[in-house]
């Protein structure tokens, strides 16, 4: 059995760790509150821009001859080149948050490669970059400090290179993968096919009213501008949503670590008391034995 000094040092060490994890939980909780509010606002905007884009794209497809639609809206089930854009955290200590995204990316990569497609990875977040770099996987694009501090202009610049490759025919499909915020206790893996844009939810009612009145000569220009805005904002929203989920995951991880530290302190305290009792008993036996030897 370890001596009393060693056990006491262990107890103090675990208590210090417990204080650290508890503080980190509180910090993550505060950050989550702010990021969650921003995420909810961004979600409302993303929903509205998706609705307007679908409406305009549907109008354009009706005006033009059948099949004469922008390539960004033409489905491609057998792409030759696929870009997977993944968003992970810049920091750890958030449980399986990052690995859930990485596993999904690896699964998608294997599925498309099995179909003969060339898969390129573009990563935002140090954890994803570090993982695939360690695995020897070449990254077509990387940015290591964007996921911890989402910025619209930088997000647009990052995804702009992806869109440029798609427009130039280098890439035929773009998939966005990230771990999003569902609620305070749950994160949800999200796999969005960013390009081509799906029009499954497009409004097709003839009498449907639209907030926008577009002249026939301007419809393509408006659609192109709105498409660019749609892609840029979806990238920005993914970063915000992922950051909120990261804080949620870290808050849970730190709470679990704090509880484990508490349990460890309790078990070490019991061990300390047993060792102390054993030491006292030993001393009493020695004293009694000494007194008996003097008789």
PDB file of C-alpha atoms in Angstrom:
ATOM      1  CA  UNK A   1       0.000   0.000   0.000  1.00  0.00           C
ATOM      2  CA  UNK A   2       1.286   3.468  -0.889  1.00  0.00           C
ATOM      3  CA  UNK A   3       2.413   5.655   1.981  1.00  0.00           C
ATOM      4  CA  UNK A   4       0.329   8.584   3.237  1.00  0.00           C
ATOM      5  CA  UNK A   5       2.466  11.258   1.563  1.00  0.00           C
ATOM      6  CA  UNK A   6       2.134   9.664  -1.881  1.00  0.00           C
ATOM      7  CA  UNK A   7      -1.635   9.327  -1.536  1.00  0.00           C
ATOM      8  CA  UNK A   8      -1.942  12.925  -0.355  1.00  0.00           C
ATOM      9  CA  UNK A   9       0.017  14.132  -3.394  1.00  0.00           C
ATOM     10  CA  UNK A  10      -2.274  12.142  -5.678  1.00  0.00           C
ATOM     11  CA  UNK A  11      -5.370  13.642  -4.037  1.00  0.00           C
ATOM     12  CA  UNK A  12      -4.042  17.182  -4.453  1.00  0.00           C
ATOM     13  CA  UNK A  13      -3.087  16.499  -8.067  1.00  0.00           C
ATOM     14  CA  UNK A  14      -6.546  15.147  -8.932  1.00  0.00           C
ATOM     15  CA  UNK A  15      -8.209  18.076  -7.155  1.00  0.00           C
ATOM     16  CA  UNK A  16      -6.171  20.521  -9.235  1.00  0.00           C
ATOM     17  CA  UNK A  17      -7.212  18.676 -12.390  1.00  0.00           C
ATOM     18  CA  UNK A  18     -10.812  18.810 -11.217  1.00  0.00           C
ATOM     19  CA  UNK A  19     -10.598  22.591 -10.786  1.00  0.00           C
ATOM     20  CA  UNK A  20      -9.172  22.931 -14.299  1.00  0.00           C
ATOM     21  CA  UNK A  21     -11.836  20.787 -15.976  1.00  0.00           C
ATOM     22  CA  UNK A  22     -14.605  22.563 -14.061  1.00  0.00           C
ATOM     23  CA  UNK A  23     -13.256  25.946 -15.186  1.00  0.00           C
ATOM     24  CA  UNK A  24     -13.044  24.734 -18.793  1.00  0.00           C
ATOM     25  CA  UNK A  25     -16.644  23.551 -18.599  1.00  0.00           C
ATOM     26  CA  UNK A  26     -17.775  26.995 -17.432  1.00  0.00           C
ATOM     27  CA  UNK A  27     -15.786  28.708 -20.186  1.00  0.00           C
ATOM     28  CA  UNK A  28     -17.265  26.408 -22.849  1.00  0.00           C
ATOM     29  CA  UNK A  29     -20.748  26.988 -21.445  1.00  0.00           C
ATOM     30  CA  UNK A  30     -20.347  30.757 -21.755  1.00  0.00           C
ATOM     31  CA  UNK A  31     -18.925  30.489 -25.279  1.00  0.00           C
ATOM     32  CA  UNK A  32     -21.719  28.110 -26.273  1.00  0.00           C
ATOM     33  CA  UNK A  33     -24.371  30.625 -25.212  1.00  0.00           C
ATOM     34  CA  UNK A  34     -22.902  33.314 -27.476  1.00  0.00           C
ATOM     35  CA  UNK A  35     -22.198  30.994 -30.407  1.00  0.00           C
ATOM     36  CA  UNK A  36     -25.614  29.362 -30.155  1.00  0.00           C
ATOM     37  CA  UNK A  37     -27.357  32.730 -30.533  1.00  0.00           C
ATOM     38  CA  UNK A  38     -25.265  33.492 -33.613  1.00  0.00           C
ATOM     39  CA  UNK A  39     -25.980  30.028 -35.008  1.00  0.00           C
ATOM     40  CA  UNK A  40     -29.742  30.438 -34.603  1.00  0.00           C
ATOM     41  CA  UNK A  41     -29.657  33.788 -36.402  1.00  0.00           C
ATOM     42  CA  UNK A  42     -27.544  32.329 -39.197  1.00  0.00           C
ATOM     43  CA  UNK A  43     -29.874  29.342 -39.500  1.00  0.00           C
ATOM     44  CA  UNK A  44     -32.848  31.613 -40.132  1.00  0.00           C
ATOM     45  CA  UNK A  45     -30.940  33.497 -42.822  1.00  0.00           C
ATOM     46  CA  UNK A  46     -29.723  30.241 -44.421  1.00  0.00           C
ATOM     47  CA  UNK A  47     -33.279  28.902 -44.543  1.00  0.00           C
ATOM     48  CA  UNK A  48     -34.558  32.032 -46.246  1.00  0.00           C
ATOM     49  CA  UNK A  49     -31.750  32.222 -48.807  1.00  0.00           C
ATOM     50  CA  UNK A  50     -32.332  28.536 -49.649  1.00  0.00           C
ATOM     51  CA  UNK A  51     -36.019  29.229 -50.254  1.00  0.00           C
ATOM     52  CA  UNK A  52     -35.338  32.250 -52.475  1.00  0.00           C
ATOM     53  CA  UNK A  53     -32.613  30.418 -54.428  1.00  0.00           C
ATOM     54  CA  UNK A  54     -34.913  27.459 -55.078  1.00  0.00           C
ATOM     55  CA  UNK A  55     -37.689  29.788 -56.194  1.00  0.00           C
ATOM     56  CA  UNK A  56     -35.490  31.716 -58.631  1.00  0.00           C
ATOM     57  CA  UNK A  57     -33.795  28.595 -59.995  1.00  0.00           C
ATOM     58  CA  UNK A  58     -37.184  27.052 -60.670  1.00  0.00           C
ATOM     59  CA  UNK A  59     -38.304  30.175 -62.538  1.00  0.00           C
ATOM     60  CA  UNK A  60     -35.124  30.186 -64.632  1.00  0.00           C
ATOM     61  CA  UNK A  61     -35.545  26.510 -65.535  1.00  0.00           C
ATOM     62  CA  UNK A  62     -39.067  27.276 -66.798  1.00  0.00           C
ATOM     63  CA  UNK A  63     -37.963  30.242 -68.890  1.00  0.00           C
ATOM     64  CA  UNK A  64     -35.139  28.414 -70.668  1.00  0.00           C
ATOM     65  CA  UNK A  65     -35.406  25.428 -72.941  1.00  0.00           C
ATOM     66  CA  UNK A  66     -35.401  22.089 -71.206  1.00  0.00           C
ATOM     67  CA  UNK A  67     -31.887  21.062 -70.231  1.00  0.00           C
ATOM     68  CA  UNK A  68     -30.460  24.563 -70.658  1.00  0.00           C
ATOM     69  CA  UNK A  69     -29.790  25.081 -66.962  1.00  0.00           C
ATOM     70  CA  UNK A  70     -26.653  26.195 -65.143  1.00  0.00           C
ATOM     71  CA  UNK A  71     -24.330  23.274 -64.329  1.00  0.00           C
ATOM     72  CA  UNK A  72     -24.567  24.169 -60.646  1.00  0.00           C
ATOM     73  CA  UNK A  73     -28.113  22.756 -60.707  1.00  0.00           C
ATOM     74  CA  UNK A  74     -27.546  19.651 -62.825  1.00  0.00           C
ATOM     75  CA  UNK A  75     -27.330  16.462 -60.678  1.00  0.00           C
ATOM     76  CA  UNK A  76     -24.283  14.257 -61.149  1.00  0.00           C
ATOM     77  CA  UNK A  77     -24.529  10.757 -59.701  1.00  0.00           C
ATOM     78  CA  UNK A  78     -21.240   9.528 -61.183  1.00  0.00           C
ATOM     79  CA  UNK A  79     -18.672  12.285 -60.697  1.00  0.00           C
ATOM     80  CA  UNK A  80     -15.091  11.712 -61.778  1.00  0.00           C
ATOM     81  CA  UNK A  81     -13.650  14.143 -59.229  1.00  0.00           C
ATOM     82  CA  UNK A  82     -15.131  14.896 -55.807  1.00  0.00           C
ATOM     83  CA  UNK A  83     -14.071  17.586 -53.372  1.00  0.00           C
ATOM     84  CA  UNK A  84     -14.864  16.864 -49.736  1.00  0.00           C
ATOM     85  CA  UNK A  85     -14.734  19.955 -47.538  1.00  0.00           C
ATOM     86  CA  UNK A  86     -14.442  19.020 -43.865  1.00  0.00           C
ATOM     87  CA  UNK A  87     -14.715  21.221 -40.798  1.00  0.00           C
ATOM     88  CA  UNK A  88     -13.098  20.156 -37.520  1.00  0.00           C
ATOM     89  CA  UNK A  89     -12.049  22.004 -34.368  1.00  0.00           C
ATOM     90  CA  UNK A  90      -8.715  23.718 -33.877  1.00  0.00           C
ATOM     91  CA  UNK A  91      -8.481  22.306 -30.349  1.00  0.00           C
ATOM     92  CA  UNK A  92      -9.094  19.000 -28.622  1.00  0.00           C
ATOM     93  CA  UNK A  93     -10.554  18.012 -25.234  1.00  0.00           C
ATOM     94  CA  UNK A  94     -14.023  17.684 -26.752  1.00  0.00           C
ATOM     95  CA  UNK A  95     -14.563  13.926 -26.678  1.00  0.00           C
ATOM     96  CA  UNK A  96     -15.206  12.202 -29.999  1.00  0.00           C
ATOM     97  CA  UNK A  97     -16.331  15.411 -31.702  1.00  0.00           C
ATOM     98  CA  UNK A  98     -13.511  15.561 -34.260  1.00  0.00           C
ATOM     99  CA  UNK A  99     -13.204  11.826 -34.857  1.00  0.00           C
ATOM    100  CA  UNK A 100     -16.891  11.588 -35.760  1.00  0.00           C
ATOM    101  CA  UNK A 101     -16.299  14.004 -38.649  1.00  0.00           C
ATOM    102  CA  UNK A 102     -13.056  12.312 -39.684  1.00  0.00           C
ATOM    103  CA  UNK A 103     -14.665   8.853 -39.743  1.00  0.00           C
ATOM    104  CA  UNK A 104     -17.508  10.153 -41.917  1.00  0.00           C
ATOM    105  CA  UNK A 105     -15.016  11.735 -44.326  1.00  0.00           C
ATOM    106  CA  UNK A 106     -13.025   8.501 -44.556  1.00  0.00           C
ATOM    107  CA  UNK A 107     -16.217   6.559 -45.242  1.00  0.00           C
ATOM    108  CA  UNK A 108     -17.314   8.943 -48.009  1.00  0.00           C
ATOM    109  CA  UNK A 109     -13.826   8.940 -49.479  1.00  0.00           C
ATOM    110  CA  UNK A 110     -13.770   5.138 -49.608  1.00  0.00           C
ATOM    111  CA  UNK A 111     -17.247   4.989 -51.176  1.00  0.00           C
ATOM    112  CA  UNK A 112     -16.434   7.391 -54.009  1.00  0.00           C
ATOM    113  CA  UNK A 113     -13.023   5.866 -54.638  1.00  0.00           C
ATOM    114  CA  UNK A 114     -14.707   2.474 -54.924  1.00  0.00           C
ATOM    115  CA  UNK A 115     -16.755   3.977 -57.772  1.00  0.00           C
ATOM    116  CA  UNK A 116     -13.572   5.109 -59.494  1.00  0.00           C
ATOM    117  CA  UNK A 117     -13.767   8.769 -58.518  1.00  0.00           C
ATOM    118  CA  UNK A 118     -10.792  10.895 -57.581  1.00  0.00           C
ATOM    119  CA  UNK A 119     -11.420  12.349 -54.110  1.00  0.00           C
ATOM    120  CA  UNK A 120      -9.706  15.508 -52.899  1.00  0.00           C
ATOM    121  CA  UNK A 121      -9.896  16.757 -49.319  1.00  0.00           C
ATOM    122  CA  UNK A 122     -10.097  20.381 -48.245  1.00  0.00           C
ATOM    123  CA  UNK A 123      -9.866  20.923 -44.491  1.00  0.00           C
ATOM    124  CA  UNK A 124     -10.789  23.760 -42.154  1.00  0.00           C
ATOM    125  CA  UNK A 125      -9.577  23.059 -38.616  1.00  0.00           C
ATOM    126  CA  UNK A 126      -6.243  21.952 -37.201  1.00  0.00           C
ATOM    127  CA  UNK A 127      -7.464  18.590 -35.888  1.00  0.00           C
ATOM    128  CA  UNK A 128      -8.562  17.423 -39.312  1.00  0.00           C
ATOM    129  CA  UNK A 129      -5.404  18.785 -40.921  1.00  0.00           C
ATOM    130  CA  UNK A 130      -3.162  17.087 -38.354  1.00  0.00           C
ATOM    131  CA  UNK A 131      -4.966  13.751 -38.682  1.00  0.00           C
ATOM    132  CA  UNK A 132      -4.831  13.470 -42.461  1.00  0.00           C
ATOM    133  CA  UNK A 133      -1.300  14.859 -42.610  1.00  0.00           C
ATOM    134  CA  UNK A 134      -0.212  12.170 -40.155  1.00  0.00           C
ATOM    135  CA  UNK A 135      -1.971   9.557 -42.301  1.00  0.00           C
ATOM    136  CA  UNK A 136      -0.061  10.777 -45.352  1.00  0.00           C
ATOM    137  CA  UNK A 137      -3.198  12.014 -47.129  1.00  0.00           C
ATOM    138  CA  UNK A 138      -2.547  15.013 -49.364  1.00  0.00           C
ATOM    139  CA  UNK A 139      -4.869  17.958 -48.729  1.00  0.00           C
ATOM    140  CA  UNK A 140      -5.842  20.113 -51.697  1.00  0.00           C
ATOM    141  CA  UNK A 141      -6.556  23.031 -49.378  1.00  0.00           C
ATOM    142  CA  UNK A 142      -6.149  23.741 -45.677  1.00  0.00           C
ATOM    143  CA  UNK A 143      -6.781  26.539 -43.202  1.00  0.00           C
ATOM    144  CA  UNK A 144      -5.932  26.051 -39.551  1.00  0.00           C
ATOM    145  CA  UNK A 145      -7.472  28.954 -37.666  1.00  0.00           C
ATOM    146  CA  UNK A 146     -10.867  29.516 -39.270  1.00  0.00           C
ATOM    147  CA  UNK A 147     -13.075  27.063 -37.381  1.00  0.00           C
ATOM    148  CA  UNK A 148     -12.259  28.603 -33.990  1.00  0.00           C
ATOM    149  CA  UNK A 149     -12.998  32.139 -35.225  1.00  0.00           C
ATOM    150  CA  UNK A 150     -15.518  32.004 -38.103  1.00  0.00           C
ATOM    151  CA  UNK A 151     -15.332  34.982 -40.438  1.00  0.00           C
ATOM    152  CA  UNK A 152     -17.596  35.439 -43.454  1.00  0.00           C
ATOM    153  CA  UNK A 153     -14.986  36.944 -45.761  1.00  0.00           C
ATOM    154  CA  UNK A 154     -12.408  34.268 -44.970  1.00  0.00           C
ATOM    155  CA  UNK A 155     -15.045  31.545 -45.323  1.00  0.00           C
ATOM    156  CA  UNK A 156     -16.005  32.938 -48.737  1.00  0.00           C
ATOM    157  CA  UNK A 157     -12.346  33.059 -49.763  1.00  0.00           C
ATOM    158  CA  UNK A 158     -11.830  29.465 -48.639  1.00  0.00           C
ATOM    159  CA  UNK A 159     -14.862  28.034 -50.438  1.00  0.00           C
ATOM    160  CA  UNK A 160     -14.223  30.319 -53.435  1.00  0.00           C
ATOM    161  CA  UNK A 161     -11.329  28.135 -54.563  1.00  0.00           C
ATOM    162  CA  UNK A 162     -13.616  25.102 -54.443  1.00  0.00           C
ATOM    163  CA  UNK A 163     -16.293  26.835 -56.509  1.00  0.00           C
ATOM    164  CA  UNK A 164     -13.702  28.010 -59.033  1.00  0.00           C
ATOM    165  CA  UNK A 165     -12.541  24.420 -59.603  1.00  0.00           C
ATOM    166  CA  UNK A 166     -16.166  23.345 -60.016  1.00  0.00           C
ATOM    167  CA  UNK A 167     -16.916  26.076 -62.559  1.00  0.00           C
ATOM    168  CA  UNK A 168     -13.738  25.206 -64.490  1.00  0.00           C
ATOM    169  CA  UNK A 169     -14.750  21.554 -64.703  1.00  0.00           C
ATOM    170  CA  UNK A 170     -11.933  20.306 -62.481  1.00  0.00           C
ATOM    171  CA  UNK A 171     -14.407  19.125 -59.850  1.00  0.00           C
ATOM    172  CA  UNK A 172     -17.834  17.651 -60.520  1.00  0.00           C
ATOM    173  CA  UNK A 173     -19.196  17.396 -56.979  1.00  0.00           C
ATOM    174  CA  UNK A 174     -18.554  19.250 -53.715  1.00  0.00           C
ATOM    175  CA  UNK A 175     -19.559  17.764 -50.354  1.00  0.00           C
ATOM    176  CA  UNK A 176     -19.454  19.644 -47.055  1.00  0.00           C
ATOM    177  CA  UNK A 177     -19.004  17.544 -43.900  1.00  0.00           C
ATOM    178  CA  UNK A 178     -19.118  18.845 -40.334  1.00  0.00           C
ATOM    179  CA  UNK A 179     -20.432  18.057 -36.866  1.00  0.00           C
ATOM    180  CA  UNK A 180     -23.315  20.423 -36.178  1.00  0.00           C
ATOM    181  CA  UNK A 181     -25.175  21.610 -33.091  1.00  0.00           C
ATOM    182  CA  UNK A 182     -28.474  19.822 -32.404  1.00  0.00           C
ATOM    183  CA  UNK A 183     -29.055  20.689 -28.751  1.00  0.00           C
ATOM    184  CA  UNK A 184     -27.102  21.244 -25.543  1.00  0.00           C
ATOM    185  CA  UNK A 185     -26.379  17.520 -25.195  1.00  0.00           C
ATOM    186  CA  UNK A 186     -26.221  16.293 -28.785  1.00  0.00           C
ATOM    187  CA  UNK A 187     -24.170  16.945 -31.909  1.00  0.00           C
ATOM    188  CA  UNK A 188     -25.292  15.834 -35.366  1.00  0.00           C
ATOM    189  CA  UNK A 189     -23.071  14.851 -38.297  1.00  0.00           C
ATOM    190  CA  UNK A 190     -24.118  16.780 -41.370  1.00  0.00           C
ATOM    191  CA  UNK A 191     -23.220  15.838 -44.918  1.00  0.00           C
ATOM    192  CA  UNK A 192     -24.360  18.477 -47.421  1.00  0.00           C
ATOM    193  CA  UNK A 193     -23.912  18.187 -51.169  1.00  0.00           C
ATOM    194  CA  UNK A 194     -22.948  21.799 -51.785  1.00  0.00           C
ATOM    195  CA  UNK A 195     -22.512  21.467 -55.551  1.00  0.00           C
ATOM    196  CA  UNK A 196     -24.448  20.658 -57.645  1.00  0.00           C
ATOM    197  CA  UNK A 197     -27.266  22.375 -55.723  1.00  0.00           C
ATOM    198  CA  UNK A 198     -30.294  20.186 -55.189  1.00  0.00           C
ATOM    199  CA  UNK A 199     -33.656  21.644 -56.225  1.00  0.00           C
ATOM    200  CA  UNK A 200     -35.759  18.947 -54.590  1.00  0.00           C
ATOM    201  CA  UNK A 201     -37.339  21.562 -52.345  1.00  0.00           C
ATOM    202  CA  UNK A 202     -37.932  24.106 -55.076  1.00  0.00           C
ATOM    203  CA  UNK A 203     -41.337  25.768 -55.075  1.00  0.00           C
ATOM    204  CA  UNK A 204     -43.287  24.745 -58.145  1.00  0.00           C
ATOM    205  CA  UNK A 205     -46.704  26.254 -57.458  1.00  0.00           C
ATOM    206  CA  UNK A 206     -47.745  28.554 -60.289  1.00  0.00           C
ATOM    207  CA  UNK A 207     -49.558  30.906 -57.944  1.00  0.00           C
ATOM    208  CA  UNK A 208     -46.761  31.047 -55.428  1.00  0.00           C
ATOM    209  CA  UNK A 209     -45.896  34.619 -54.549  1.00  0.00           C
ATOM    210  CA  UNK A 210     -42.296  35.717 -54.397  1.00  0.00           C
ATOM    211  CA  UNK A 211     -40.707  38.619 -52.595  1.00  0.00           C
ATOM    212  CA  UNK A 212     -38.546  39.278 -55.674  1.00  0.00           C
ATOM    213  CA  UNK A 213     -39.625  40.575 -59.052  1.00  0.00           C
ATOM    214  CA  UNK A 214     -37.046  39.648 -61.686  1.00  0.00           C
ATOM    215  CA  UNK A 215     -36.903  40.755 -65.296  1.00  0.00           C
ATOM    216  CA  UNK A 216     -36.241  37.975 -67.833  1.00  0.00           C
ATOM    217  CA  UNK A 217     -32.978  39.607 -68.908  1.00  0.00           C
ATOM    218  CA  UNK A 218     -31.713  39.731 -65.359  1.00  0.00           C
ATOM    219  CA  UNK A 219     -32.773  36.325 -64.071  1.00  0.00           C
ATOM    220  CA  UNK A 220     -29.495  34.555 -64.904  1.00  0.00           C
ATOM    221  CA  UNK A 221     -27.388  37.315 -63.364  1.00  0.00           C
ATOM    222  CA  UNK A 222     -29.488  37.315 -60.194  1.00  0.00           C
ATOM    223  CA  UNK A 223     -29.333  33.522 -60.015  1.00  0.00           C
ATOM    224  CA  UNK A 224     -25.539  33.515 -60.367  1.00  0.00           C
ATOM    225  CA  UNK A 225     -25.102  36.142 -57.668  1.00  0.00           C
ATOM    226  CA  UNK A 226     -27.544  34.390 -55.342  1.00  0.00           C
ATOM    227  CA  UNK A 227     -25.860  31.037 -55.977  1.00  0.00           C
ATOM    228  CA  UNK A 228     -22.492  32.498 -54.959  1.00  0.00           C
ATOM    229  CA  UNK A 229     -24.071  34.027 -51.853  1.00  0.00           C
ATOM    230  CA  UNK A 230     -25.751  30.699 -51.059  1.00  0.00           C
ATOM    231  CA  UNK A 231     -22.482  28.759 -51.217  1.00  0.00           C
ATOM    232  CA  UNK A 232     -20.501  31.361 -49.262  1.00  0.00           C
ATOM    233  CA  UNK A 233     -23.080  31.557 -46.504  1.00  0.00           C
ATOM    234  CA  UNK A 234     -23.467  27.788 -46.260  1.00  0.00           C
ATOM    235  CA  UNK A 235     -19.729  27.540 -45.642  1.00  0.00           C
ATOM    236  CA  UNK A 236     -19.898  30.313 -43.048  1.00  0.00           C
ATOM    237  CA  UNK A 237     -22.916  28.733 -41.356  1.00  0.00           C
ATOM    238  CA  UNK A 238     -21.153  25.352 -41.230  1.00  0.00           C
ATOM    239  CA  UNK A 239     -18.268  26.991 -39.346  1.00  0.00           C
ATOM    240  CA  UNK A 240     -20.607  28.654 -36.836  1.00  0.00           C
ATOM    241  CA  UNK A 241     -22.718  25.543 -36.366  1.00  0.00           C
ATOM    242  CA  UNK A 242     -19.599  23.401 -35.920  1.00  0.00           C
ATOM    243  CA  UNK A 243     -18.183  25.844 -33.361  1.00  0.00           C
ATOM    244  CA  UNK A 244     -21.397  25.719 -31.320  1.00  0.00           C
ATOM    245  CA  UNK A 245     -21.315  21.915 -31.432  1.00  0.00           C
ATOM    246  CA  UNK A 246     -17.637  21.962 -30.423  1.00  0.00           C
ATOM    247  CA  UNK A 247     -18.374  24.028 -27.307  1.00  0.00           C
ATOM    248  CA  UNK A 248     -21.273  21.718 -26.472  1.00  0.00           C
ATOM    249  CA  UNK A 249     -19.089  18.628 -26.848  1.00  0.00           C
ATOM    250  CA  UNK A 250     -16.264  20.157 -24.797  1.00  0.00           C
ATOM    251  CA  UNK A 251     -18.704  21.180 -22.068  1.00  0.00           C
ATOM    252  CA  UNK A 252     -19.924  17.587 -21.808  1.00  0.00           C
ATOM    253  CA  UNK A 253     -16.381  16.189 -21.922  1.00  0.00           C
ATOM    254  CA  UNK A 254     -15.212  18.516 -19.153  1.00  0.00           C
ATOM    255  CA  UNK A 255     -18.261  17.707 -17.037  1.00  0.00           C
ATOM    256  CA  UNK A 256     -17.511  13.994 -17.390  1.00  0.00           C
ATOM    257  CA  UNK A 257     -13.845  14.625 -16.535  1.00  0.00           C
ATOM    258  CA  UNK A 258     -14.852  16.659 -13.469  1.00  0.00           C
ATOM    259  CA  UNK A 259     -17.143  13.882 -12.253  1.00  0.00           C
ATOM    260  CA  UNK A 260     -14.435  11.278 -12.828  1.00  0.00           C
ATOM    261  CA  UNK A 261     -11.974  13.412 -10.874  1.00  0.00           C
ATOM    262  CA  UNK A 262     -14.471  13.677  -8.033  1.00  0.00           C
ATOM    263  CA  UNK A 263     -14.895   9.894  -7.963  1.00  0.00           C
ATOM    264  CA  UNK A 264     -11.119   9.468  -8.028  1.00  0.00           C
ATOM    265  CA  UNK A 265     -10.686  11.867  -5.087  1.00  0.00           C
ATOM    266  CA  UNK A 266     -13.279   9.910  -3.112  1.00  0.00           C
ATOM    267  CA  UNK A 267     -11.558   6.586  -3.804  1.00  0.00           C
ATOM    268  CA  UNK A 268      -8.135   8.056  -2.934  1.00  0.00           C
ATOM    269  CA  UNK A 269      -9.557   9.532   0.278  1.00  0.00           C
ATOM    270  CA  UNK A 270     -10.835   6.091   1.305  1.00  0.00           C
ATOM    271  CA  UNK A 271      -7.419   4.635   0.487  1.00  0.00           C
ATOM    272  CA  UNK A 272      -5.746   7.427   2.510  1.00  0.00           C
ATOM    273  CA  UNK A 273      -7.984   6.771   5.522  1.00  0.00           C
ATOM    274  CA  UNK A 274      -7.277   3.049   5.365  1.00  0.00           C
ATOM    275  CA  UNK A 275      -3.528   3.685   5.139  1.00  0.00           C
ATOM    276  CA  UNK A 276      -3.706   6.170   8.021  1.00  0.00           C
ATOM    277  CA  UNK A 277      -5.688   3.709  10.128  1.00  0.00           C
ATOM    278  CA  UNK A 278      -3.203   0.972   9.336  1.00  0.00           C
ATOM    279  CA  UNK A 279      -0.316   3.269  10.295  1.00  0.00           C
ATOM    280  CA  UNK A 280      -1.982   4.139  13.614  1.00  0.00           C
ATOM    281  CA  UNK A 281      -2.676   0.488  14.331  1.00  0.00           C
ATOM    282  CA  UNK A 282       0.947  -0.373  13.591  1.00  0.00           C
ATOM    283  CA  UNK A 283       2.175   2.357  15.928  1.00  0.00           C
ATOM    284  CA  UNK A 284      -0.129   1.166  18.714  1.00  0.00           C
ATOM    285  CA  UNK A 285       1.079  -2.390  18.311  1.00  0.00           C
ATOM    286  CA  UNK A 286       4.692  -1.213  18.477  1.00  0.00           C
ATOM    287  CA  UNK A 287       3.991   0.844  21.627  1.00  0.00           C
ATOM    288  CA  UNK A 288       2.192  -2.013  23.326  1.00  0.00           C
ATOM    289  CA  UNK A 289       4.924  -4.420  22.309  1.00  0.00           C
ATOM    290  CA  UNK A 290       7.545  -2.045  23.741  1.00  0.00           C
ATOM    291  CA  UNK A 291       5.659  -1.705  27.036  1.00  0.00           C
ATOM    292  CA  UNK A 292       5.280  -5.468  27.292  1.00  0.00           C
ATOM    293  CA  UNK A 293       8.986  -5.953  26.661  1.00  0.00           C
ATOM    294  CA  UNK A 294       9.812  -3.628  29.584  1.00  0.00           C
ATOM    295  CA  UNK A 295       7.832  -5.671  32.072  1.00  0.00           C
TER     296      UNK A 295
END
